[in-house]
Short mmCIF file of C-alpha atoms in Angstrom, two decimals:
data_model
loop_
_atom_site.label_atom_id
_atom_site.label_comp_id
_atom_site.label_asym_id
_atom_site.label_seq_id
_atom_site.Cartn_x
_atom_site.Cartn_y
_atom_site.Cartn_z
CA UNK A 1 -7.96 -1.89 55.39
CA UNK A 2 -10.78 -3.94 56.69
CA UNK A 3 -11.43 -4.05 60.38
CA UNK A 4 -9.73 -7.15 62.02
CA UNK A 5 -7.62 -8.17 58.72
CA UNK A 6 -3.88 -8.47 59.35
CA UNK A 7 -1.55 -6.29 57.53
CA UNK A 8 0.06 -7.94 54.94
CA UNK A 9 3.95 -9.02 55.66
CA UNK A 10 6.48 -7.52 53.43
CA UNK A 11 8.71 -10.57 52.44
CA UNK A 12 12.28 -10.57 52.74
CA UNK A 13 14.39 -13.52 51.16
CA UNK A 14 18.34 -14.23 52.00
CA UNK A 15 21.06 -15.72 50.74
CA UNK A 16 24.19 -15.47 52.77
CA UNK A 17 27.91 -17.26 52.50
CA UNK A 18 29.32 -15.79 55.22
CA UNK A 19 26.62 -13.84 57.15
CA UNK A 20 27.29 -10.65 55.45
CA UNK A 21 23.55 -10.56 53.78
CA UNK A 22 21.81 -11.78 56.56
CA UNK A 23 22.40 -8.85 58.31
CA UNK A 24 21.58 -7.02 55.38
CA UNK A 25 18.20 -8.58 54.88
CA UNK A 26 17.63 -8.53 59.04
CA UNK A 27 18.49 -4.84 58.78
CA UNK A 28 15.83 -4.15 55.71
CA UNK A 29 13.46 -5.77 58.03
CA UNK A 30 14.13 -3.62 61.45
CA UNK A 31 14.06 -0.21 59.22
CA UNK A 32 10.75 -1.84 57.45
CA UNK A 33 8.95 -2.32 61.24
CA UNK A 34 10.41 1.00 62.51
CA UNK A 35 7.80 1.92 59.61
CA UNK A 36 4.83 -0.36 61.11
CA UNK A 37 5.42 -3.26 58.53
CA UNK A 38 5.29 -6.33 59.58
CA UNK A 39 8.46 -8.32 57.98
CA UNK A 40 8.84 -12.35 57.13
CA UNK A 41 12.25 -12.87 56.77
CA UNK A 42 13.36 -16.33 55.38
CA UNK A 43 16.79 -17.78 54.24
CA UNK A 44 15.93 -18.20 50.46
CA UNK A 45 16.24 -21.94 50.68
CA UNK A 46 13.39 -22.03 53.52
CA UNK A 47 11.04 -20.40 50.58
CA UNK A 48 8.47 -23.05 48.21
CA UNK A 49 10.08 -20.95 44.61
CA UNK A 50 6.78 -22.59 43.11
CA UNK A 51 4.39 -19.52 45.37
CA UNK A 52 6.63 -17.16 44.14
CA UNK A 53 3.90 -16.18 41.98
CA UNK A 54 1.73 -15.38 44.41
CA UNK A 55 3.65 -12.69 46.26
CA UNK A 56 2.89 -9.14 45.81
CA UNK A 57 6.05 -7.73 47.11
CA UNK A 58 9.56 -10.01 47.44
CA UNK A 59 13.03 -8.13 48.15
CA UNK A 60 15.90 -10.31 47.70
CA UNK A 61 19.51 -9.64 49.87
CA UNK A 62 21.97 -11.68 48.19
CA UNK A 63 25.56 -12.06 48.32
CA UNK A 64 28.23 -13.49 45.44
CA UNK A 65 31.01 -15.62 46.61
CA UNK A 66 34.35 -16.39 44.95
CA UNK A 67 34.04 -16.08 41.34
CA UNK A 68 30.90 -15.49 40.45
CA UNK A 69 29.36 -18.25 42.54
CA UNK A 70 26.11 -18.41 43.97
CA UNK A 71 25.53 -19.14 48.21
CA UNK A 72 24.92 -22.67 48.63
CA UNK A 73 21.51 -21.54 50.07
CA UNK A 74 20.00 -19.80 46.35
CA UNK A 75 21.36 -23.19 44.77
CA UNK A 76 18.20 -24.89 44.56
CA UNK A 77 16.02 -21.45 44.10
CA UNK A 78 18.03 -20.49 40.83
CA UNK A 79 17.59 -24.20 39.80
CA UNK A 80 14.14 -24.07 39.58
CA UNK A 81 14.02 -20.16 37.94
CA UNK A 82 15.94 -21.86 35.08
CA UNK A 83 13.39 -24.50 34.15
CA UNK A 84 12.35 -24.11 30.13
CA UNK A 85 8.60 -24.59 31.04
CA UNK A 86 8.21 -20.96 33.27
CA UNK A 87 7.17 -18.26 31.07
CA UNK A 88 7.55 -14.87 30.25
CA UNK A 89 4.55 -14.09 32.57
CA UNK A 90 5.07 -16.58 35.34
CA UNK A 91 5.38 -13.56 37.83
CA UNK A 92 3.96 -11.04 35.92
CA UNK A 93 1.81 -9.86 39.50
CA UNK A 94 4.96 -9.78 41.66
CA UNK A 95 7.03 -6.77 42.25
CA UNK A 96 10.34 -7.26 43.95
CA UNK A 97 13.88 -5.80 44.40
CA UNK A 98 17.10 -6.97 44.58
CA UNK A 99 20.25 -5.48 46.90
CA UNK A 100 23.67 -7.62 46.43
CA UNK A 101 26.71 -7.97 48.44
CA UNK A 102 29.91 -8.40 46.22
CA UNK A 103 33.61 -7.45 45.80
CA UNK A 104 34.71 -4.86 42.80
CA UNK A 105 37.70 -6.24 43.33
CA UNK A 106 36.57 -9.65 41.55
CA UNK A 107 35.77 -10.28 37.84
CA UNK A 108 32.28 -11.26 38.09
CA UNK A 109 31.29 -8.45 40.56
CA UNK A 110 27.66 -9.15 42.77
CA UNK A 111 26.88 -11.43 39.22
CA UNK A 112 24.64 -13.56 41.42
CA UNK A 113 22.54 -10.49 42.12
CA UNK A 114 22.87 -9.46 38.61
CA UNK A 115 21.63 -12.50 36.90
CA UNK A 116 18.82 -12.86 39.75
CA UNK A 117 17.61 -9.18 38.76
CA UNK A 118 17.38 -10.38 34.96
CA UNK A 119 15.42 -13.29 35.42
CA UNK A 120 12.86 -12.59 37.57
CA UNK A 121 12.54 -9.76 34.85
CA UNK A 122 12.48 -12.31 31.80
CA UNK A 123 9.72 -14.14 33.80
CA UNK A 124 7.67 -11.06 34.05
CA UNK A 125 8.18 -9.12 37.37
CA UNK A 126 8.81 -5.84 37.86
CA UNK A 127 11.79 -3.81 40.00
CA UNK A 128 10.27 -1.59 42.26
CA UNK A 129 13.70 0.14 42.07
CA UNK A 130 16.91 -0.51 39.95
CA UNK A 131 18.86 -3.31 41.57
CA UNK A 132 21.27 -2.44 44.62
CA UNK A 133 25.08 -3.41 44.54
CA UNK A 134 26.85 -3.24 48.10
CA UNK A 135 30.54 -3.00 47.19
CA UNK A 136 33.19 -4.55 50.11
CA UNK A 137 35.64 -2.42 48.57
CA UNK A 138 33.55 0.83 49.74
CA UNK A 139 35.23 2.70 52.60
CA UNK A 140 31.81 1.84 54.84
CA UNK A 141 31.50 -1.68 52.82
CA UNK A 142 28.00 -2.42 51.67
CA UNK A 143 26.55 -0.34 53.61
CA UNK A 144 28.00 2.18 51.20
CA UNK A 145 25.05 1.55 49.00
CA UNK A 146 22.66 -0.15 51.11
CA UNK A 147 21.85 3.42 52.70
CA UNK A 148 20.51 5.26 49.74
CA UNK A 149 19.20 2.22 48.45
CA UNK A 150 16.57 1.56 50.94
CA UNK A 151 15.41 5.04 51.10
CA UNK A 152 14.82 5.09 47.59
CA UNK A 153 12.90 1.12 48.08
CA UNK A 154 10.86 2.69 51.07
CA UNK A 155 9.58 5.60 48.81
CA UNK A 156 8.93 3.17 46.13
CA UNK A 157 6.79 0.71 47.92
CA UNK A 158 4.79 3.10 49.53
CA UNK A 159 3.98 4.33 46.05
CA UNK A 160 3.25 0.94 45.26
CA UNK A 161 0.73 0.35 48.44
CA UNK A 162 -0.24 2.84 50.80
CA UNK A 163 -1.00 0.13 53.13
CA UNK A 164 2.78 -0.60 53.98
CA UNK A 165 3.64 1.66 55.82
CA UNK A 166 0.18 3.28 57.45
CA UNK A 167 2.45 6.57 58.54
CA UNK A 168 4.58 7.15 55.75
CA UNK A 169 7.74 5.78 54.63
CA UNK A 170 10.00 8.24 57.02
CA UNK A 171 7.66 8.00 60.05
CA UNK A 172 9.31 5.75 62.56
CA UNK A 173 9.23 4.40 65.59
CA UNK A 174 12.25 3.58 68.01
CA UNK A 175 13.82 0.63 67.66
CA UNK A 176 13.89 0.28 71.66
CA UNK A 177 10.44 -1.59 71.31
CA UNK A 178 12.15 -3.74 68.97
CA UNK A 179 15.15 -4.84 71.65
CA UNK A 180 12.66 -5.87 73.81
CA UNK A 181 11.37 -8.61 71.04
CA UNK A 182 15.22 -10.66 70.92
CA UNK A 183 15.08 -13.99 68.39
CA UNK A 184 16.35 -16.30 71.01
CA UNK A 185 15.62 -17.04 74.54
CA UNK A 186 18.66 -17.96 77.24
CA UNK A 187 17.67 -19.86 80.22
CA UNK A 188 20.99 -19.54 82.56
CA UNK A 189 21.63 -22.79 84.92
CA UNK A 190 23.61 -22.43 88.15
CA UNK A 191 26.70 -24.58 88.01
CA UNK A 192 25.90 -27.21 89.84
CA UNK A 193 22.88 -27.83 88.46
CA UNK A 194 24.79 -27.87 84.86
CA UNK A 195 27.88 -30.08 86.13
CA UNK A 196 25.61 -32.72 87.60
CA UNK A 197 23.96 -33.63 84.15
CA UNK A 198 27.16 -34.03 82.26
CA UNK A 199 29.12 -35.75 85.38
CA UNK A 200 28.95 -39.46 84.39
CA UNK A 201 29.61 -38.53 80.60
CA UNK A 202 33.15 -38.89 79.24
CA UNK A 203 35.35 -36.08 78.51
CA UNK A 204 35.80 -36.34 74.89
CA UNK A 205 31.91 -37.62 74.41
CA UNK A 206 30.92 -34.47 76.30
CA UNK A 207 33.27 -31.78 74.25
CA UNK A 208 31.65 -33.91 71.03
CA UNK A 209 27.82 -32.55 72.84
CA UNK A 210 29.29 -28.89 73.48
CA UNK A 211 30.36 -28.54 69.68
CA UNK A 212 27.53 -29.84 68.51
CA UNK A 213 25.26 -27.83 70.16
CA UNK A 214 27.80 -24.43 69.38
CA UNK A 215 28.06 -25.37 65.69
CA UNK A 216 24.06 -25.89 65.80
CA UNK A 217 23.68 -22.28 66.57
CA UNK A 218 26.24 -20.56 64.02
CA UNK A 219 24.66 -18.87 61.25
CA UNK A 220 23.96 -21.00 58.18
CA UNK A 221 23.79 -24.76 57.31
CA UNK A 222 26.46 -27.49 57.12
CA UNK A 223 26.85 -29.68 54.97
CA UNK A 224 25.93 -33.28 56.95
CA UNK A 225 25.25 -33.48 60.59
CA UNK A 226 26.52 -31.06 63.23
CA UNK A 227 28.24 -33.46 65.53
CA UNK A 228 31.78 -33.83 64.66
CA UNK A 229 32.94 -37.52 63.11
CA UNK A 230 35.97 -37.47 64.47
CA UNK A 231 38.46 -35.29 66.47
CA UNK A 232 42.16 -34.74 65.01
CA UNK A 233 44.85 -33.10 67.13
CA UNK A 234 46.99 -30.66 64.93
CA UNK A 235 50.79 -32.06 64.48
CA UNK A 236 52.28 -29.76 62.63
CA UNK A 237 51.86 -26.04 61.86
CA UNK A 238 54.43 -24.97 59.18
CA UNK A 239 54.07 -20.87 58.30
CA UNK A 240 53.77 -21.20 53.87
CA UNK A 241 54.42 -17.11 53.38
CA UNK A 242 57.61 -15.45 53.31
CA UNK A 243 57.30 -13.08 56.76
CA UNK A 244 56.04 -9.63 55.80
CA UNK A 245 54.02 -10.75 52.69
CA UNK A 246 51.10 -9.61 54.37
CA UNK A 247 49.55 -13.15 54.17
CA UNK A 248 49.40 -16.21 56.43
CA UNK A 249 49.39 -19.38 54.36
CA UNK A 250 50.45 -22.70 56.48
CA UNK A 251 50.96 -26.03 56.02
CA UNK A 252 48.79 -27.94 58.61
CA UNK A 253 48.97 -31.83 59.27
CA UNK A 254 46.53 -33.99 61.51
CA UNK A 255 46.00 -37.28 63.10
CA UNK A 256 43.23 -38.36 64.50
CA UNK A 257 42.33 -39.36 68.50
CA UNK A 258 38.77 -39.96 68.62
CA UNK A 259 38.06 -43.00 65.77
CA UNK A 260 39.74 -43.58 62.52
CA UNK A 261 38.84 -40.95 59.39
CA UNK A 262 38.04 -41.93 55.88
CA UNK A 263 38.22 -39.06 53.12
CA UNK A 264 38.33 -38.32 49.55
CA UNK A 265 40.82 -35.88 47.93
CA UNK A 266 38.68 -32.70 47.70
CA UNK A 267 36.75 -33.35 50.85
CA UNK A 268 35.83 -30.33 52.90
CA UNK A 269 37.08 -30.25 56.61
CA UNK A 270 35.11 -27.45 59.11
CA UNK A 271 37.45 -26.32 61.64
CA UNK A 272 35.55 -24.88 64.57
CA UNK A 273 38.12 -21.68 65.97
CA UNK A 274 38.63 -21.50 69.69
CA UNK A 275 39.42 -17.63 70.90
CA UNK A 276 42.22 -16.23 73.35
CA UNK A 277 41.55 -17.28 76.65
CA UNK A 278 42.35 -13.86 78.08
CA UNK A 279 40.03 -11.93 76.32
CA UNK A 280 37.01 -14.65 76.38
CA UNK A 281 37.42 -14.50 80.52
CA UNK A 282 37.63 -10.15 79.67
CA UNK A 283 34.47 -10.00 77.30
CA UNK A 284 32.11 -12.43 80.06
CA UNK A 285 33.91 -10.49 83.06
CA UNK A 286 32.39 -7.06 81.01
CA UNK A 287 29.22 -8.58 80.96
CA UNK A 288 29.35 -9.58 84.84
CA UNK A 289 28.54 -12.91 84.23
CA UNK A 290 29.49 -16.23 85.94
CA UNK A 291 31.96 -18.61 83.37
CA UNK A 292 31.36 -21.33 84.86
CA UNK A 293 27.64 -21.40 84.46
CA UNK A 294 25.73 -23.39 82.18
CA UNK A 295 23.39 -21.94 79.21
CA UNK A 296 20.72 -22.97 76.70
CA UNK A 297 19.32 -20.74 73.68
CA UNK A 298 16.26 -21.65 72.31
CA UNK A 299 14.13 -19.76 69.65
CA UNK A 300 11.54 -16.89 70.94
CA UNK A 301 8.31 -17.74 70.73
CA UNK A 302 6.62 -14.32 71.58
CA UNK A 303 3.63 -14.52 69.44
CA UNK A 304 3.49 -10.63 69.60
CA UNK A 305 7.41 -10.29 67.31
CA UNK A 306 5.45 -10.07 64.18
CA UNK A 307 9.24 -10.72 62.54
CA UNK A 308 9.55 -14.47 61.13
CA UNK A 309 13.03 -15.83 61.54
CA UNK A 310 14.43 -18.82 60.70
CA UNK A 311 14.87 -20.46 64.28
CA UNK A 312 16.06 -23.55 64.03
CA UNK A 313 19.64 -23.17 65.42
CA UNK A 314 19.04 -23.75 68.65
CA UNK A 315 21.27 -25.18 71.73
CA UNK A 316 19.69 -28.75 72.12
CA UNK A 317 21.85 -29.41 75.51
CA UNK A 318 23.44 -26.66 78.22
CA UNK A 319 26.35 -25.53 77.33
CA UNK A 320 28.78 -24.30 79.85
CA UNK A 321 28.97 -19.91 78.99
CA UNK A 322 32.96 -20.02 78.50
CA UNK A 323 32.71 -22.66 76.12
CA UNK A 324 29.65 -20.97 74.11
CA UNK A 325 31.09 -17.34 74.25
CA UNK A 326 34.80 -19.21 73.13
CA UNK A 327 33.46 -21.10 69.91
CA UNK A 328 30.75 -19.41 69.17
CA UNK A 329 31.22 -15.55 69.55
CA UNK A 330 34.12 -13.75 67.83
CA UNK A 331 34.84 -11.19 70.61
CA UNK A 332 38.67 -11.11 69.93
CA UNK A 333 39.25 -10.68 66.05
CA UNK A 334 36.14 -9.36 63.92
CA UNK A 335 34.98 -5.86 64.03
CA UNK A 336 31.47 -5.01 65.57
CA UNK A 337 28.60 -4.06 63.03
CA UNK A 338 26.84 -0.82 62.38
CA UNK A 339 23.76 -2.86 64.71
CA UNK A 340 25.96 -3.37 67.62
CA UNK A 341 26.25 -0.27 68.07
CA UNK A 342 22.96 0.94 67.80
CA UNK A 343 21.79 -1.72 70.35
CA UNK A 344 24.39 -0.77 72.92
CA UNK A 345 23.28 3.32 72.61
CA UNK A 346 19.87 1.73 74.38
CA UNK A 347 21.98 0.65 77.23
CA UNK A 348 24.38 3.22 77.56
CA UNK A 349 24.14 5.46 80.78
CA UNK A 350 26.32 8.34 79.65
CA UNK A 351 24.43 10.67 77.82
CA UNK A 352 28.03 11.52 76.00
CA UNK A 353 28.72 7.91 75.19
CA UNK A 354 24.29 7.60 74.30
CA UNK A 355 24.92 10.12 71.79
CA UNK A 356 28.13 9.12 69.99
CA UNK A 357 26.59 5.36 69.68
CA UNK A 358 23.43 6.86 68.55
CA UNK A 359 25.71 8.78 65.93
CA UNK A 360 27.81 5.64 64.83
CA UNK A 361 24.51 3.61 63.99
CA UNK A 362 23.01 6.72 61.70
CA UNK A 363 23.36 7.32 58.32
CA UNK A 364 25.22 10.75 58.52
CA UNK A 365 27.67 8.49 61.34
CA UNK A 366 28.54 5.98 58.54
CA UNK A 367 32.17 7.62 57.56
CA UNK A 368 33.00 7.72 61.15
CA UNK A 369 32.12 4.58 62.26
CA UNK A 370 34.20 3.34 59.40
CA UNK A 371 37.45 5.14 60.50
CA UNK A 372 36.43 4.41 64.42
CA UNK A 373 35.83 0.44 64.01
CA UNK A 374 36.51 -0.89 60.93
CA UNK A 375 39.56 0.92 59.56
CA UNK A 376 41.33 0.11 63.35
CA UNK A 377 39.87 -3.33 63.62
CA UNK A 378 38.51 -2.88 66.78
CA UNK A 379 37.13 -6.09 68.27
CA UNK A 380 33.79 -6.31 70.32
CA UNK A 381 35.98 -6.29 73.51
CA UNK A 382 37.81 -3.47 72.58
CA UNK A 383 34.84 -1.18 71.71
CA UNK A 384 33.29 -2.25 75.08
#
């Protein structure tokens, strides 16, 4: 490497429904600077498919959804793979691979990751290593795979370019110097200072701000604009499945109390989840923080986190902490991830409690974790 030049970023490209292959693809890219290589990690659909040419090195995370279907996000990227005029050599310098997040339990099994392996090998790139299929039926889910698949992608690439990883693929360093680089920022306002710049707005205008700015930050984009058109109060909440079926199907019906609605039969309504109460005032208490205080989260800009993220699902307005932590953190129903843990073995004082966290987030921990967290449904709150 020439003194002074920058060493080149290894590109990481996402497609996520539901979030599952983001944190795939952010977890590629931890485990990739743990190894000294600088990442660029970039939802697929943030990503000109005209320069994929001129990439030396692209790994793909990608998830299937429903039957076969591609994310929303690859929509536009597959488009364009599929015109007639690319050739069989239109990416005959890139090398890439190609993890995917499916169900075995489905027909069309990780097919999006399938069919994206095939083409970019009909246009003329080459795997680095045979495609990787993360399997939600797996005891551990994807991770199941995704294990063994990057150590095998690590050795691969380093075959590929010595410069990647200047140590070695197993060399690394802790990932304590990479919790000091977070993606967002979050500037805490007393409350006063938060009530008095929402105290002349009306109620339901000001809940219309605080979901706006909540849904702005939630993983993934949605289709139109983030502010809500209307608001509908729920009427009626009929239960659809016989009790013990082991499913919840209801019958809901809405009117609206905001403005009048106008939709099409097939339309698509986003309903925005509020939590328990309880455990929303348990998770902040936890955290000793104060409720009623206002916050705002806006994107990093440390010029030294040589990770690229996609930042622009930020809070445009403060948003009082209940309210954030209530629509926009699951605290109360959804398992913690393998990462969770891993960050919280940083903070733990108890060497005991250090250790088993440590454990949890490794490799060898995997089965464990699985019949700790995931097998009991243990929520965030109940883990802390």
């Amino acid at each position: 490497m020439v003194m002074g030049e920058k060493p080149k970023k290894l590109l990481i490209l996402y497609a996520s429904e539901t979030g599952n292959a983001i944190d795939a693809a952010e977890r590629l890219g931890r485990e990739a600077e743990r190894r000294g290589c600088p990442v660029l990690l970039l939802s697929v659909d943030d990503f000109d498919p005209s320069s994929l040419p001129d990439q030396e090195i692209v790994i793909f995370v990608v998830s299937t959804t429903g039957q076969g279907d591609n994310p929303d996000s690859i929509k536009v990227f597959w488009k364009f793979l599929l015109q007639r005029n690319l050739t069989q050599n239109w990416l005959s310098r890139v090398n890439y691979a190609v993890f995917g997040l499916g169900d075995s339990g489905y027909q069309k099994y990780n097919f999006v990751a399938k069919k994206l392996d095939k083409r970019l090998s009909d246009l003329g790139a080459t795997a680095v290593v045979e495609r990787g299929l993360g399997d939600d039926q797996h005891p551990s889910g994807y991770e199941g795979a995704l294990d063994p698949w990057m150590s095998t992608l690590w050795k691969a690439l380093y075959q590929k370019d010595l410069k990647l990883f200047p140590k070695g693929p197993e060399l690394m360093t802790s990932n304590m110097s990479l919790m000091d680089q977070p993606k967002v920022q979050i500037t805490y306002h007393d409350v006063a200072e938060g009530t008095s710049n929402f105290s002349s707005i009306p109620d339901v205008k000001l809940l219309e701000m605080q979901i706006e700015s909540t849904r702005f930050i939630l993983p993934g984009k949605l289709s139109g604009k983030y502010s809500p058109e209307c608001f509908l109060k729920m009427v009626k909440n009929d239960p659809l499945s016989k009790a013990g079926s082991g499913k919840d199907v209801r019958h809901f019906e809405f009117e609206s109390v905001s403005s009048s609605i106008e939709y099409e039969v097939g339309d698509v309504v986003h309903i925005l989840p509020g939590q328990d109460a309880a455990a929303v005032d348990a998770f902040i208490k936890h955290c000793n923080l104060n409720p009623e205080s206002y916050i705002r989260v806006q994107a990093n800009d440390n010029k030294e986190n040589e990770q690229s993220y996609d930042l622009r699902n930020t809070l445009k307005v403060p948003v009082r902490l209940k309210t954030f932590v209530e629509l926009a953190m699951d605290v109360a129903s959804a398992s913690p991830r393998r990462y969770f843990f891993e960050v919280m073995s940083y903070f733990a004082t108890a060497e005991h409690e250090k250790e088993r966290l440590q454990y949890f987030a490794s490799p060898e921990g995997r089965d464990d974790l699985y019949e700790y967290n995931q097998k009991e449904r243990r929520t965030v709150l109940e883990v802390l």
